Short mmCIF file of C-alpha atoms in Angstrom, two decimals:
data_model
loop_
_atom_site.label_atom_id
_atom_site.label_comp_id
_atom_site.label_asym_id
_atom_site.label_seq_id
_atom_site.Cartn_x
_atom_site.Cartn_y
_atom_site.Cartn_z
CA MET A 280 67.81 103.83 76.50
CA LEU A 281 65.92 100.56 76.82
CA LEU A 282 62.96 100.32 79.20
CA ALA A 283 61.38 97.10 80.42
CA ARG A 284 57.61 96.85 80.61
CA ARG A 285 55.82 97.76 83.83
CA LEU A 286 55.04 95.05 86.33
CA ASN A 287 51.72 94.21 87.97
CA ARG A 288 50.31 91.80 90.57
CA GLU A 289 50.46 88.92 88.11
CA SER A 290 54.15 89.54 87.39
CA ASN A 291 56.72 86.91 88.30
CA LEU A 292 59.94 88.15 89.89
CA LYS A 293 62.92 85.81 89.86
CA ILE A 294 65.12 85.97 92.95
CA ILE A 295 68.78 85.91 91.96
CA PHE A 296 71.97 85.63 93.98
CA PRO A 297 74.75 87.16 91.85
CA ALA A 298 77.10 87.74 94.77
CA SER A 299 77.38 86.51 98.36
CA SER A 300 75.41 83.66 99.90
CA LEU A 301 72.92 84.05 102.71
CA LYS A 302 75.23 81.94 104.86
CA SER A 303 78.07 84.46 104.63
CA GLY A 304 76.38 87.06 106.83
CA LYS A 305 74.91 86.87 110.30
CA GLY A 306 71.11 87.01 110.28
CA MET A 307 70.90 87.21 106.47
CA THR A 308 68.40 84.36 106.15
CA ARG A 309 66.06 86.04 108.64
CA TYR A 310 66.34 89.40 106.84
CA TYR A 311 65.85 87.69 103.48
CA ASN A 312 62.70 85.87 104.68
CA HIS A 313 61.29 89.16 105.98
CA GLY A 314 61.87 90.75 102.56
CA VAL A 315 60.17 87.85 100.83
CA SER A 316 57.14 88.19 103.12
CA LEU A 317 56.87 91.90 102.27
CA LEU A 318 57.11 91.48 98.51
CA GLU A 319 55.15 88.27 97.96
CA LYS A 320 51.96 90.20 98.67
CA TYR A 321 52.53 92.16 95.45
CA PHE A 322 54.27 89.77 93.04
CA GLN A 323 54.71 86.09 92.38
CA LEU A 324 58.24 85.29 93.56
CA GLU A 325 60.22 82.48 92.01
CA GLY A 326 62.88 81.29 94.41
CA SER A 327 66.53 80.82 93.61
CA ARG A 328 68.04 77.37 93.24
CA LEU A 329 71.10 78.89 94.95
CA ILE A 330 69.25 79.79 98.17
CA ASP A 331 71.11 77.21 100.29
CA SER A 332 74.35 77.21 98.32
CA ASP A 333 77.65 78.53 99.63
CA VAL A 334 80.89 78.25 97.68
CA ASN A 335 83.63 80.11 99.56
CA GLY A 336 81.13 82.79 100.62
CA PHE A 337 79.52 83.11 97.18
CA ALA A 338 75.98 81.91 96.47
CA GLY A 339 77.31 79.26 94.10
CA THR A 340 79.97 78.94 91.46
CA ASP A 341 80.44 81.80 89.01
CA ASP A 342 78.90 79.63 86.27
CA ALA A 343 75.84 78.77 88.41
CA ARG A 344 75.23 82.38 89.43
CA ALA A 345 75.56 83.67 85.85
CA GLN A 346 73.39 80.83 84.52
CA GLU A 347 70.61 81.78 86.94
CA ILE A 348 70.64 85.34 85.59
CA ASN A 349 70.77 84.26 81.94
CA ASP A 350 67.99 81.72 82.51
CA ALA A 351 65.78 84.38 84.12
CA PHE A 352 66.18 86.75 81.15
CA ARG A 353 65.55 83.86 78.74
CA ASN A 354 62.38 82.64 80.52
CA PRO A 355 59.23 84.35 79.15
CA LYS A 356 57.36 83.54 82.38
CA ILE A 357 59.77 85.74 84.38
CA HIS A 358 59.00 89.47 84.23
CA GLY A 359 61.74 90.91 86.45
CA LEU A 360 64.78 90.01 88.57
CA ILE A 361 65.48 91.01 92.17
CA ALA A 362 68.63 90.26 94.11
CA GLY A 363 68.32 88.22 97.27
CA ARG A 364 71.33 89.99 98.71
CA GLY A 365 74.50 91.77 97.68
CA GLY A 366 77.95 91.35 99.15
CA TYR A 367 80.72 90.54 96.71
CA GLY A 368 81.12 88.59 93.48
CA SER A 369 79.11 90.20 90.65
CA LEU A 370 82.28 91.35 88.89
CA ARG A 371 83.29 87.72 88.42
CA LEU A 372 80.15 87.10 86.32
CA LEU A 373 80.49 89.75 83.64
CA ASN A 374 82.23 87.56 81.05
CA LEU A 375 79.53 84.88 81.59
CA ILE A 376 76.46 87.10 81.13
CA ASP A 377 74.64 86.98 77.78
CA PHE A 378 74.10 90.69 77.11
CA ASP A 379 72.50 90.04 73.70
CA LEU A 380 69.88 87.89 75.44
CA ILE A 381 69.21 90.68 77.95
CA LYS A 382 68.79 93.19 75.13
CA GLN A 383 66.30 90.88 73.37
CA HIS A 384 64.31 90.26 76.58
CA PRO A 385 64.52 93.42 78.73
CA LYS A 386 63.27 93.02 82.28
CA PRO A 387 63.61 95.12 85.44
CA LEU A 388 66.79 94.30 87.36
CA ILE A 389 66.51 95.37 91.01
CA GLY A 390 69.16 95.65 93.70
CA PHE A 391 72.11 97.69 94.90
CA SER A 392 75.48 97.20 96.58
CA ASP A 393 77.57 94.72 94.59
CA LEU A 394 74.77 94.37 92.02
CA THR A 395 75.75 97.88 90.84
CA ILE A 396 78.55 96.23 88.84
CA LEU A 397 76.09 94.04 86.97
CA GLN A 398 73.57 96.86 86.51
CA THR A 399 76.24 99.18 85.09
CA ALA A 400 77.50 96.52 82.68
CA VAL A 401 73.95 95.72 81.56
CA TYR A 402 73.29 99.40 80.89
CA ALA A 403 76.60 99.88 79.05
CA LYS A 404 76.06 96.81 76.81
CA THR A 405 72.29 97.00 76.27
CA GLY A 406 70.96 100.40 77.37
CA LEU A 407 68.55 98.64 79.77
CA VAL A 408 67.48 100.83 82.66
CA SER A 409 67.66 99.02 86.01
CA PHE A 410 66.53 99.95 89.51
CA SER A 411 68.87 100.73 92.36
CA GLY A 412 66.53 99.56 95.07
CA PRO A 413 66.18 97.24 98.02
CA MET A 414 67.20 93.62 97.79
CA LEU A 415 65.21 91.02 99.68
CA ALA A 416 67.75 90.87 102.53
CA THR A 417 67.43 94.65 102.97
CA MET A 418 63.73 95.08 102.22
CA ASP A 419 61.58 96.96 104.69
CA ALA A 420 58.08 98.39 104.28
CA ALA A 421 59.37 101.86 103.34
CA GLY A 422 61.70 100.43 100.70
CA ARG A 423 58.93 98.28 99.28
CA ASP A 424 56.52 101.23 99.20
CA ALA A 425 59.07 103.39 97.35
CA LEU A 426 59.89 100.60 94.87
CA LEU A 427 56.36 99.53 93.90
CA PRO A 428 55.35 102.75 92.08
CA LEU A 429 58.62 102.73 90.12
CA LEU A 430 57.97 99.19 88.90
CA CYS A 431 54.22 99.32 88.41
CA SER A 432 53.09 102.78 87.35
CA ASP A 433 53.98 105.71 85.13
CA THR A 434 56.36 107.84 87.16
CA SER A 435 57.04 110.46 84.48
CA SER A 436 54.94 113.12 86.20
CA ARG A 437 55.18 111.84 89.74
CA GLU A 438 57.14 113.11 92.71
CA LEU A 439 59.74 110.41 93.31
CA ILE A 440 61.05 111.74 96.61
CA PRO A 441 58.80 110.72 99.54
CA ALA A 442 57.21 113.68 101.29
CA ASN A 443 58.89 112.89 104.62
CA ASN A 444 62.33 113.09 102.93
CA ARG A 445 61.82 116.33 100.99
CA GLU A 446 62.44 118.57 104.00
CA ASP A 447 65.90 117.02 104.46
CA ILE A 448 67.05 117.96 100.95
CA GLU A 449 69.20 121.06 100.66
CA VAL A 450 69.50 122.68 97.23
CA ILE A 451 73.08 123.79 96.69
CA ASN A 452 72.78 125.20 93.16
CA PRO A 453 69.21 126.00 92.09
CA GLY A 454 68.27 125.43 88.48
CA SER A 455 67.48 122.56 86.23
CA ALA A 456 69.49 119.86 84.55
CA GLU A 457 68.93 117.11 82.07
CA GLY A 458 70.75 113.86 81.54
CA ILE A 459 71.11 110.25 82.55
CA LEU A 460 71.16 109.54 86.27
CA MET A 461 73.38 106.63 87.21
CA GLY A 462 72.92 105.40 90.72
CA GLY A 463 74.35 102.62 92.80
CA ASN A 464 77.22 101.77 95.06
CA LEU A 465 79.94 104.39 94.51
CA TYR A 466 82.64 101.89 95.44
CA SER A 467 81.45 99.62 92.63
CA LEU A 468 81.09 102.33 89.97
#
């Protein structure tokens, strides 16, 4: 298992668009801008060159989307990657991603939905742990507040389930277990 280093307020997060464009969903730009406003208080955000791109519903050509990801892992000034939105299209990038580069420069990779495909491939090829968490187009204050401790602090002895959600959890089989937890979009796994 490969872990990226923790982030802090000086960390630079690169916004990536591995799947659909903002133009392919109603209100996506507004939701995306709201997510940016919530997260830019905690990290330096580097925008995507694909922000205004739309190629048949994708946020750019397959080559351009994969290049943005590879460039972010290659760039020593980038400390983590967060998806602008999900949708569809990450599967088309897998043969264009430089997994050796990712293994040499591990960084947090944050998102869910279609990004699950990329996160699963990255884990399978490199062992890098990623974060199934809010993308900018889905970010709200609660999502941000749950994500920040995972990215910025030692969570090994910390309760990861928010207190207001614990009462809704029903234990079916009490006991303990140990292993690797793979999360994400079940349709994409």
